[in-house]
PDB file of N, CA, C and O in Angstrom:
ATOM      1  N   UNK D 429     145.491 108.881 109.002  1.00 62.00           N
ATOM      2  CA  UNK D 429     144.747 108.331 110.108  1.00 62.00           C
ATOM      3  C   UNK D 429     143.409 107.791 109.568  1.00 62.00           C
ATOM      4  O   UNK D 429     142.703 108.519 108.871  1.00 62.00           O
ATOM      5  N   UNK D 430     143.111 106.764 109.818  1.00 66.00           N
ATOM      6  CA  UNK D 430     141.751 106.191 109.474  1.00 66.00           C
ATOM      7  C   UNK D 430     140.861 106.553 109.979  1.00 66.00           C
ATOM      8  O   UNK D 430     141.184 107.352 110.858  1.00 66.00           O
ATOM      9  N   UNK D 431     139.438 106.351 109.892  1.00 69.00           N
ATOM     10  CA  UNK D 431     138.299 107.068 110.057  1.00 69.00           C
ATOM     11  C   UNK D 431     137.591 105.669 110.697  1.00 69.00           C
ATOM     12  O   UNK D 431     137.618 104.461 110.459  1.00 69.00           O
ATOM     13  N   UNK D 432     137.014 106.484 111.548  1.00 68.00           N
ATOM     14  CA  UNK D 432     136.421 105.270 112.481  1.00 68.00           C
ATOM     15  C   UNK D 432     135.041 105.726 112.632  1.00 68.00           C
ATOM     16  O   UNK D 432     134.819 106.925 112.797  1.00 68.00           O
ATOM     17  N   UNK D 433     133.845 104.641 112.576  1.00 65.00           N
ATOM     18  CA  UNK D 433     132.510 105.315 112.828  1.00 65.00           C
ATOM     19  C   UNK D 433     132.137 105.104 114.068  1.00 65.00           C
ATOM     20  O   UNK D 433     132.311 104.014 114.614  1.00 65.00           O
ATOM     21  N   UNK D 434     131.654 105.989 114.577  1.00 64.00           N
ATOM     22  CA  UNK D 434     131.137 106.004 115.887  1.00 64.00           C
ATOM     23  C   UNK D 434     129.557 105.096 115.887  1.00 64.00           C
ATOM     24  O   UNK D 434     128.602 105.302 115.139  1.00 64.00           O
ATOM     25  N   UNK D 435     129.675 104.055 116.985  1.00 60.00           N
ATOM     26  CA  UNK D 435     128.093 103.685 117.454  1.00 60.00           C
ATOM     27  C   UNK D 435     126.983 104.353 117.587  1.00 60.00           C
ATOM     28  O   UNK D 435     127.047 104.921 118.677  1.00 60.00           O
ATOM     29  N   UNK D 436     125.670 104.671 116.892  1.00 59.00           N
ATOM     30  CA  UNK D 436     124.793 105.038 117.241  1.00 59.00           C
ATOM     31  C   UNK D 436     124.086 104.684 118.689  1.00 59.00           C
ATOM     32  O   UNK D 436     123.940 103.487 118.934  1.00 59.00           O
ATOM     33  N   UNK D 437     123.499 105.949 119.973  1.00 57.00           N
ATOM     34  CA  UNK D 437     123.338 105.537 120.902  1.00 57.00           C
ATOM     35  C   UNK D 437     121.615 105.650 120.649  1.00 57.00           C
ATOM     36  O   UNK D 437     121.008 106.704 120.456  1.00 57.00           O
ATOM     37  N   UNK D 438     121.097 104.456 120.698  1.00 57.00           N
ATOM     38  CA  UNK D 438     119.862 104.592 120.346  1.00 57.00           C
ATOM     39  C   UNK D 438     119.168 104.523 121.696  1.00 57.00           C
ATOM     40  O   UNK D 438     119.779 103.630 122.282  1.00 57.00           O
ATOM     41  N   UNK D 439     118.331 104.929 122.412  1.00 60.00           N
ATOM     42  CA  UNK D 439     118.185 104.915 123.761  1.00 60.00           C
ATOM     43  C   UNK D 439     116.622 105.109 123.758  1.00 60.00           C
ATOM     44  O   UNK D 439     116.016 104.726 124.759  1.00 60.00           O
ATOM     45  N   UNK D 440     115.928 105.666 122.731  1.00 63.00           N
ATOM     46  CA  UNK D 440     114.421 105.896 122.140  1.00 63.00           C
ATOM     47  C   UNK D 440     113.934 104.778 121.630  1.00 63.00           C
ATOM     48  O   UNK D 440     114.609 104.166 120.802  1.00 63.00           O
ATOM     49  N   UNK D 441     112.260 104.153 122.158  1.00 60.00           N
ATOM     50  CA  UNK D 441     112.429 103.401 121.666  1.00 60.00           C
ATOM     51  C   UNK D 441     111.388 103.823 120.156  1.00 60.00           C
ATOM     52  O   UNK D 441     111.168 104.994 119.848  1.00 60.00           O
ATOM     53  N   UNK D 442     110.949 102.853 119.508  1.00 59.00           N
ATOM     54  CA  UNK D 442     110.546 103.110 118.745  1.00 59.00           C
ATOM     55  C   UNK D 442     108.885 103.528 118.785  1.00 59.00           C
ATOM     56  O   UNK D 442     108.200 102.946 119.626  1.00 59.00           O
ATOM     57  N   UNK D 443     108.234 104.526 117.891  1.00 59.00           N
ATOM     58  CA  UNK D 443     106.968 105.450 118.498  1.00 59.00           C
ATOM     59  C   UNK D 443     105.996 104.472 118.297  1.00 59.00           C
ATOM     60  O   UNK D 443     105.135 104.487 119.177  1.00 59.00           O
ATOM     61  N   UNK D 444     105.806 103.421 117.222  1.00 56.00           N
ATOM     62  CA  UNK D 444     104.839 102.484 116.737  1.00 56.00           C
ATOM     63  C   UNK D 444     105.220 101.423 116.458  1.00 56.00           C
ATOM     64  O   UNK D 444     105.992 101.633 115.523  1.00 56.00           O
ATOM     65  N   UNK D 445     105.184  99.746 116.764  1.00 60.00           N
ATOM     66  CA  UNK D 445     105.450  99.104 116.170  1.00 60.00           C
ATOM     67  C   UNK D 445     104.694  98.427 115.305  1.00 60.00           C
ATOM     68  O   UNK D 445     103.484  98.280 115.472  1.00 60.00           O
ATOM     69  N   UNK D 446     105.461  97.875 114.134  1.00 58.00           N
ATOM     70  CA  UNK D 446     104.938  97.348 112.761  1.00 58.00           C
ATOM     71  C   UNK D 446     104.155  96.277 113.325  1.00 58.00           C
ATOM     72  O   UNK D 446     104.590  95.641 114.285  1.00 58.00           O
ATOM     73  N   UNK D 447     102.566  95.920 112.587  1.00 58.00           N
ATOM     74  CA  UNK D 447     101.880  95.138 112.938  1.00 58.00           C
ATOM     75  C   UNK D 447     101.084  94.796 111.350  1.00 58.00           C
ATOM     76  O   UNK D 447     100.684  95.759 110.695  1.00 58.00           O
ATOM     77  N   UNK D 448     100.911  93.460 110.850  1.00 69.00           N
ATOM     78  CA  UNK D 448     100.722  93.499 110.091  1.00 69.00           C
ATOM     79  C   UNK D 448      98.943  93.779 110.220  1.00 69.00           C
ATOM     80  O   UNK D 448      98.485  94.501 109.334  1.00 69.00           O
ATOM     81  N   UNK D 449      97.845  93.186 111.381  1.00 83.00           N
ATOM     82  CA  UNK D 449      96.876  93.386 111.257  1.00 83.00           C
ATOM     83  C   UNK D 449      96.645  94.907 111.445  1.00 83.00           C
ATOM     84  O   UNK D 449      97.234  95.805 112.046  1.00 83.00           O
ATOM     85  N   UNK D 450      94.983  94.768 110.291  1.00 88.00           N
ATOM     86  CA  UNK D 450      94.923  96.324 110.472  1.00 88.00           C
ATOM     87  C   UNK D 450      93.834  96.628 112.133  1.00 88.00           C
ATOM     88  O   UNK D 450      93.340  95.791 112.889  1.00 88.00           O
ATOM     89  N   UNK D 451      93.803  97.842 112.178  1.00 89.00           N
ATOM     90  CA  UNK D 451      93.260  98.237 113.790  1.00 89.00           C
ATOM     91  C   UNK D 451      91.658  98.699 113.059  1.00 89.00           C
ATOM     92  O   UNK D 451      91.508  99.022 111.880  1.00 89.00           O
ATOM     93  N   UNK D 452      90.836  98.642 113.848  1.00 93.00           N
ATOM     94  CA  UNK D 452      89.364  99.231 113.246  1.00 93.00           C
ATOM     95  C   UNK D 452      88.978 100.204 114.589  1.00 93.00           C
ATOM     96  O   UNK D 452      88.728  99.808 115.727  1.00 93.00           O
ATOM     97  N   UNK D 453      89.008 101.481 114.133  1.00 92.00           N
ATOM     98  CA  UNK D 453      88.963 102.517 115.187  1.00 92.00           C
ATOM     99  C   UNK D 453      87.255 103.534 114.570  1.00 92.00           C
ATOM    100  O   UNK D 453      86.794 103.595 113.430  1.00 92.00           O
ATOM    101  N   UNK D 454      86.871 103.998 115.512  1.00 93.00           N
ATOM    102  CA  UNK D 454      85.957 104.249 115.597  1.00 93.00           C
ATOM    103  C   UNK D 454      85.886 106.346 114.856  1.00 93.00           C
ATOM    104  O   UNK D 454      86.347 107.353 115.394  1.00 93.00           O
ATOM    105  N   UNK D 455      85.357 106.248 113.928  1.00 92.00           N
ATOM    106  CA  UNK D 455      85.907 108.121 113.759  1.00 92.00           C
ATOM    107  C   UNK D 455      84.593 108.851 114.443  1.00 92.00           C
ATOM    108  O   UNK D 455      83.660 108.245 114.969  1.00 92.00           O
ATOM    109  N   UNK D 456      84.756 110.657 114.290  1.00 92.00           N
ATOM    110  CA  UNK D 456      84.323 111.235 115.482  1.00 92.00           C
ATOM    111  C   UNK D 456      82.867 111.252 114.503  1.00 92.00           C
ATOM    112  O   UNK D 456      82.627 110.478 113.576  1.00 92.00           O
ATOM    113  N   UNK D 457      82.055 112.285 114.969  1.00 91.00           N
ATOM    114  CA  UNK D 457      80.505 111.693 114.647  1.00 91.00           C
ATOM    115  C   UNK D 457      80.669 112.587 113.161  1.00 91.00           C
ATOM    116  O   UNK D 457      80.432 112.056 112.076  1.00 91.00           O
ATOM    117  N   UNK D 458      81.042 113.796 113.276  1.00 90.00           N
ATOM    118  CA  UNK D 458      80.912 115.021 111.818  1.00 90.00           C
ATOM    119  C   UNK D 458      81.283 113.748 110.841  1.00 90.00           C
ATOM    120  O   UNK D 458      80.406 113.529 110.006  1.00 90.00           O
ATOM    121  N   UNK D 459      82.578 112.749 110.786  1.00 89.00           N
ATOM    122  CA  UNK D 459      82.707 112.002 109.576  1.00 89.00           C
ATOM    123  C   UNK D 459      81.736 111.049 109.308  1.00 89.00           C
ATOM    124  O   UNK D 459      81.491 110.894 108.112  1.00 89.00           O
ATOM    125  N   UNK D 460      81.139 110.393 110.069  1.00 89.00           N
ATOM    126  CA  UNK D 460      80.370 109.209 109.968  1.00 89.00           C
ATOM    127  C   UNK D 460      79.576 109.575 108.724  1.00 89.00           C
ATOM    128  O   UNK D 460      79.511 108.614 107.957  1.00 89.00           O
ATOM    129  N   UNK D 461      79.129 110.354 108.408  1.00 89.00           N
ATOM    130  CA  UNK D 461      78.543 110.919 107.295  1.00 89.00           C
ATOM    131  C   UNK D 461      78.811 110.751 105.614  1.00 89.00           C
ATOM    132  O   UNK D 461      78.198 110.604 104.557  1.00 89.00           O
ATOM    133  N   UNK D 462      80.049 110.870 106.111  1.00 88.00           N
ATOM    134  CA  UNK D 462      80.939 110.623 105.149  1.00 88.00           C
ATOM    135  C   UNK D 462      81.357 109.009 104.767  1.00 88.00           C
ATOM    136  O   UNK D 462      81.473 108.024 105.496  1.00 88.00           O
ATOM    137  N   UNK D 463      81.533 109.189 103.264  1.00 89.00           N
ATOM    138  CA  UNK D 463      81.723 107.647 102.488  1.00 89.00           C
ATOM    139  C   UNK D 463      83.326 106.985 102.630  1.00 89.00           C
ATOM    140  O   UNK D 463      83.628 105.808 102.436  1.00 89.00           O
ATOM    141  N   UNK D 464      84.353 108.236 103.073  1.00 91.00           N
ATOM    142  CA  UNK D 464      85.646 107.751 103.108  1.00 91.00           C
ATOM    143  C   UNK D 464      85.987 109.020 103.845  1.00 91.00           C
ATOM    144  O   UNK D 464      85.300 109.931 104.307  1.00 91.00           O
ATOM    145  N   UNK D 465      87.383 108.754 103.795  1.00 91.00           N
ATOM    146  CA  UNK D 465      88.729 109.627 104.169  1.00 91.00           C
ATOM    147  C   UNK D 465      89.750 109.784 103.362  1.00 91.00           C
ATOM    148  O   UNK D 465      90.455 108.776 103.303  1.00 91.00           O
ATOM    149  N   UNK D 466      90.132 110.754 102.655  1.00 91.00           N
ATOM    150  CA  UNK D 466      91.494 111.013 101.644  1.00 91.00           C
ATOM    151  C   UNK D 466      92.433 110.656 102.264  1.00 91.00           C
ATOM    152  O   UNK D 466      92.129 111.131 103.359  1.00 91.00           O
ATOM    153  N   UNK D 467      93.619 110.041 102.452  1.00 87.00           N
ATOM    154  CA  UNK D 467      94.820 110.590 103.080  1.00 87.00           C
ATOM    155  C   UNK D 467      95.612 110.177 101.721  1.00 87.00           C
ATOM    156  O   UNK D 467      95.599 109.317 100.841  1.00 87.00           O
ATOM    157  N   UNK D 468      96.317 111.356 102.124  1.00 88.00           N
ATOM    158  CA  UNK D 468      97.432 111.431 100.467  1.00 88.00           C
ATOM    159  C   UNK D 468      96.837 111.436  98.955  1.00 88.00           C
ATOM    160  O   UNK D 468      96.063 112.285  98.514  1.00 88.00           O
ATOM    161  N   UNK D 469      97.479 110.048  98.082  1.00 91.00           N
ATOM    162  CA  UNK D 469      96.310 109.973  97.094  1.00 91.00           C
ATOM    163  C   UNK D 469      95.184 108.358  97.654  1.00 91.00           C
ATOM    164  O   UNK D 469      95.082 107.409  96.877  1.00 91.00           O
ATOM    165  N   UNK D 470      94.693 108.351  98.615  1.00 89.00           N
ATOM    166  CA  UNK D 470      94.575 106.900  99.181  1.00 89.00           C
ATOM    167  C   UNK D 470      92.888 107.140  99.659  1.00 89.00           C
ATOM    168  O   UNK D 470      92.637 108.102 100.383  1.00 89.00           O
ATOM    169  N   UNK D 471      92.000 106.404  99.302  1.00 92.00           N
ATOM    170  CA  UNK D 471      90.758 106.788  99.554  1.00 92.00           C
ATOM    171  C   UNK D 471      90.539 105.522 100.952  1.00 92.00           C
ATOM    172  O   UNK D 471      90.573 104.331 100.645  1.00 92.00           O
ATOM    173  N   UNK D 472      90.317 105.947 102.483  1.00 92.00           N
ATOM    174  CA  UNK D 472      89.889 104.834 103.356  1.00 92.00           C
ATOM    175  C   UNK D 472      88.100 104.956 103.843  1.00 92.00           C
ATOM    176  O   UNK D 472      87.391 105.793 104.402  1.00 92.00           O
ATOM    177  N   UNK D 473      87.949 103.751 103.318  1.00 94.00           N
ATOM    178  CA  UNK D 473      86.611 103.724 103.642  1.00 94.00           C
ATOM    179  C   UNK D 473      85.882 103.910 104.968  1.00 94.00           C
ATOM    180  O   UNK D 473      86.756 103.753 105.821  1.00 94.00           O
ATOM    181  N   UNK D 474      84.810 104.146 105.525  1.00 93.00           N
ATOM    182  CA  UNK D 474      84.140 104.703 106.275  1.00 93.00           C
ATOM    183  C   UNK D 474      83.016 103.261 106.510  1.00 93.00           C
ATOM    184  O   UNK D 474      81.981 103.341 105.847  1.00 93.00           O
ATOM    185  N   UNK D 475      83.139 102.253 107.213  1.00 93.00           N
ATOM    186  CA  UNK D 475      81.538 101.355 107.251  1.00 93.00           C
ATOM    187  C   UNK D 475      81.178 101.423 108.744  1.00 93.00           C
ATOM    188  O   UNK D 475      82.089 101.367 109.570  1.00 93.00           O
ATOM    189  N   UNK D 476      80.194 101.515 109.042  1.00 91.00           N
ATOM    190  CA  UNK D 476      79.115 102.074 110.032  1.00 91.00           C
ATOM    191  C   UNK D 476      80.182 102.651 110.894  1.00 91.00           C
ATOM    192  O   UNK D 476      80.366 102.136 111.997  1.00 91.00           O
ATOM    193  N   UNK D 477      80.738 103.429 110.603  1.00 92.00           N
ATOM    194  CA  UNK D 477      81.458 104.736 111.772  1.00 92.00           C
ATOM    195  C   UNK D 477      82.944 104.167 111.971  1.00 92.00           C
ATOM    196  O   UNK D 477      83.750 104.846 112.606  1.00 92.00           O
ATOM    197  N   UNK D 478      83.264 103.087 111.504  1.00 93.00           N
ATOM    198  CA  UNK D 478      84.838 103.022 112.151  1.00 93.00           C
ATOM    199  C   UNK D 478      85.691 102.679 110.468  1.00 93.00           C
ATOM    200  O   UNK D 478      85.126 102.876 109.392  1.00 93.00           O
ATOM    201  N   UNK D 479      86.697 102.304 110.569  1.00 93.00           N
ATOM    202  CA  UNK D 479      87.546 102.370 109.446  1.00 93.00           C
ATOM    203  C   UNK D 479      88.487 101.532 110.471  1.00 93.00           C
ATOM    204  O   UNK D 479      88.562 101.489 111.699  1.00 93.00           O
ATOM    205  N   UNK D 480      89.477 100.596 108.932  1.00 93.00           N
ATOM    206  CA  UNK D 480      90.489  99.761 109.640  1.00 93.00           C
ATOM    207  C   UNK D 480      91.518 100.096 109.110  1.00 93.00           C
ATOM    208  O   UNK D 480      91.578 100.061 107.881  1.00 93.00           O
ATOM    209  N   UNK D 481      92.473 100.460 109.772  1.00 92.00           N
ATOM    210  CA  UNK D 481      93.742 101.266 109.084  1.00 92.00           C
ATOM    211  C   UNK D 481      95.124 100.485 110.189  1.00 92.00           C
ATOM    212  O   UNK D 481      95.082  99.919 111.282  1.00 92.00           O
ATOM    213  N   UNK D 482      95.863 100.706 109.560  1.00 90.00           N
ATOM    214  CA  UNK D 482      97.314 100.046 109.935  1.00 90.00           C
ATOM    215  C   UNK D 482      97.899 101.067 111.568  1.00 90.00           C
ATOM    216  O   UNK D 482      97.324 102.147 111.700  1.00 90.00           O
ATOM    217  N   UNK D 483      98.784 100.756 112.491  1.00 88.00           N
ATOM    218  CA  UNK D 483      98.794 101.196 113.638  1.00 88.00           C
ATOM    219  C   UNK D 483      99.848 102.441 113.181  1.00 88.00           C
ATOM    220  O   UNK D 483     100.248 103.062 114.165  1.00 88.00           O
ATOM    221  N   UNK D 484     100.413 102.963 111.806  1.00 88.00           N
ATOM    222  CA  UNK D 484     101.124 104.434 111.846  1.00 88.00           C
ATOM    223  C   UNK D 484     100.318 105.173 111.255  1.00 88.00           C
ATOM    224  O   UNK D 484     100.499 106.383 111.387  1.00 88.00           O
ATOM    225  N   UNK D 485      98.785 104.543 110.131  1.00 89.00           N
ATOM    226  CA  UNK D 485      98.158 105.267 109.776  1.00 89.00           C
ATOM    227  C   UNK D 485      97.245 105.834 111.234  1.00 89.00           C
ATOM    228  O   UNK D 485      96.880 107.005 111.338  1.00 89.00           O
ATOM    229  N   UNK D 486      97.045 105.057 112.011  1.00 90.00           N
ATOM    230  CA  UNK D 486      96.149 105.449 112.986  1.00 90.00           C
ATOM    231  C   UNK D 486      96.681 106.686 113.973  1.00 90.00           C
ATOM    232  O   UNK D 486      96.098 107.707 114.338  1.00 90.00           O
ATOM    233  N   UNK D 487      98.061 106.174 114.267  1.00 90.00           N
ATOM    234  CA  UNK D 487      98.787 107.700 114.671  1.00 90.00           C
ATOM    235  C   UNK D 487      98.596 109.174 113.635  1.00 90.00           C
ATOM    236  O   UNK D 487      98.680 110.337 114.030  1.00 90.00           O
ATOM    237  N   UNK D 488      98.439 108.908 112.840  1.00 89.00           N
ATOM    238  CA  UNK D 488      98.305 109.888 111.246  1.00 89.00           C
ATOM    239  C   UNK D 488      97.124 110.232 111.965  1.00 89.00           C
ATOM    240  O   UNK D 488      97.311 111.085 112.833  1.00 89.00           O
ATOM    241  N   UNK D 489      95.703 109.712 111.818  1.00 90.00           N
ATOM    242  CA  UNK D 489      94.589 110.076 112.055  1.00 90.00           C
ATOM    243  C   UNK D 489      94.417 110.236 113.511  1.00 90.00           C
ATOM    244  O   UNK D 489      93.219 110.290 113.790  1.00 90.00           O
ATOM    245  N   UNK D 490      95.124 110.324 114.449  1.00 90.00           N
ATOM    246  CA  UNK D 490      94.530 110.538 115.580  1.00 90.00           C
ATOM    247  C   UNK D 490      95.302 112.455 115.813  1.00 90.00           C
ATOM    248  O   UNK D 490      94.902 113.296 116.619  1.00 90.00           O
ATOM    249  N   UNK D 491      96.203 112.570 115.013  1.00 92.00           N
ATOM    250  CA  UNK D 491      97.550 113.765 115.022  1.00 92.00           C
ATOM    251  C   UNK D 491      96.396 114.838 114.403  1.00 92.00           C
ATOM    252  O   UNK D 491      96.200 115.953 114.887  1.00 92.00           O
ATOM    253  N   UNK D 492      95.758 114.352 113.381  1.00 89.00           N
ATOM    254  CA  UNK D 492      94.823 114.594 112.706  1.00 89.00           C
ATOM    255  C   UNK D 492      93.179 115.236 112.988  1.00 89.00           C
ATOM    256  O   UNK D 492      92.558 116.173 112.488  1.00 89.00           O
ATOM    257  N   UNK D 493      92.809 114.065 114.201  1.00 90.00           N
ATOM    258  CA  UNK D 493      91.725 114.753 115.041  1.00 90.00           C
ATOM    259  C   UNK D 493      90.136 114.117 114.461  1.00 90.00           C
ATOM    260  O   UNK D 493      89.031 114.627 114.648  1.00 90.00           O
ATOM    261  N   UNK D 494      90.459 112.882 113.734  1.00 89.00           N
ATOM    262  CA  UNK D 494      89.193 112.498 113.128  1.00 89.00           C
ATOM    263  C   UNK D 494      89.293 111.111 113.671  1.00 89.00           C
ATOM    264  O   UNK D 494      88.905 110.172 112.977  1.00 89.00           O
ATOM    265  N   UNK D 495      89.706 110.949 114.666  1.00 91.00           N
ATOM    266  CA  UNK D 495      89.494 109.566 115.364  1.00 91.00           C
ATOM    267  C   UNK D 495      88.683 109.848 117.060  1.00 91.00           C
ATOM    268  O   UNK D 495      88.817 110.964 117.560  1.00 91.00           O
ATOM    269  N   UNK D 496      88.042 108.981 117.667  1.00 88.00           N
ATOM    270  CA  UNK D 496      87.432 109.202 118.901  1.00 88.00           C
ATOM    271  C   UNK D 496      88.470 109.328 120.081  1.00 88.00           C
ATOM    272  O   UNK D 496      88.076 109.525 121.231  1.00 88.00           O
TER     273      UNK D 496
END
């Protein structure tokens, strides 16, 4: 008997969509202080209080708690 694949029922849509511009979000006041942000091995800069990061890094940093 042959093997048949079943359809994925995708019904979710997707949590973020890909955007190539980056977003410039504002971080909370304790970082402003600060010259960057680590994430991973990735240094994101810090200029007068906001940072421009891509719309899954921004989900990252908001999960995170260093965004406004």
């Amino acid at each position: 008997m042959a093997r048949t694949a079943k359809a994925a029922a995708t019904t979710e849509k997707p949590v973020v969509e890909a955007t190539d511009k980056p977003v410039e979000c504002e971080v909370k006041d304790f970082l402003k202080s600060h010259g960057s942000i680590m994430l991973g091995t990735h240094f994101i800069p810090i200029v007068g209080g906001k940072v421009k990061i891509s719309a899954k890094t921004k989900e990252i940093f908001e999960k995170s708690g260093f965004l406004k």
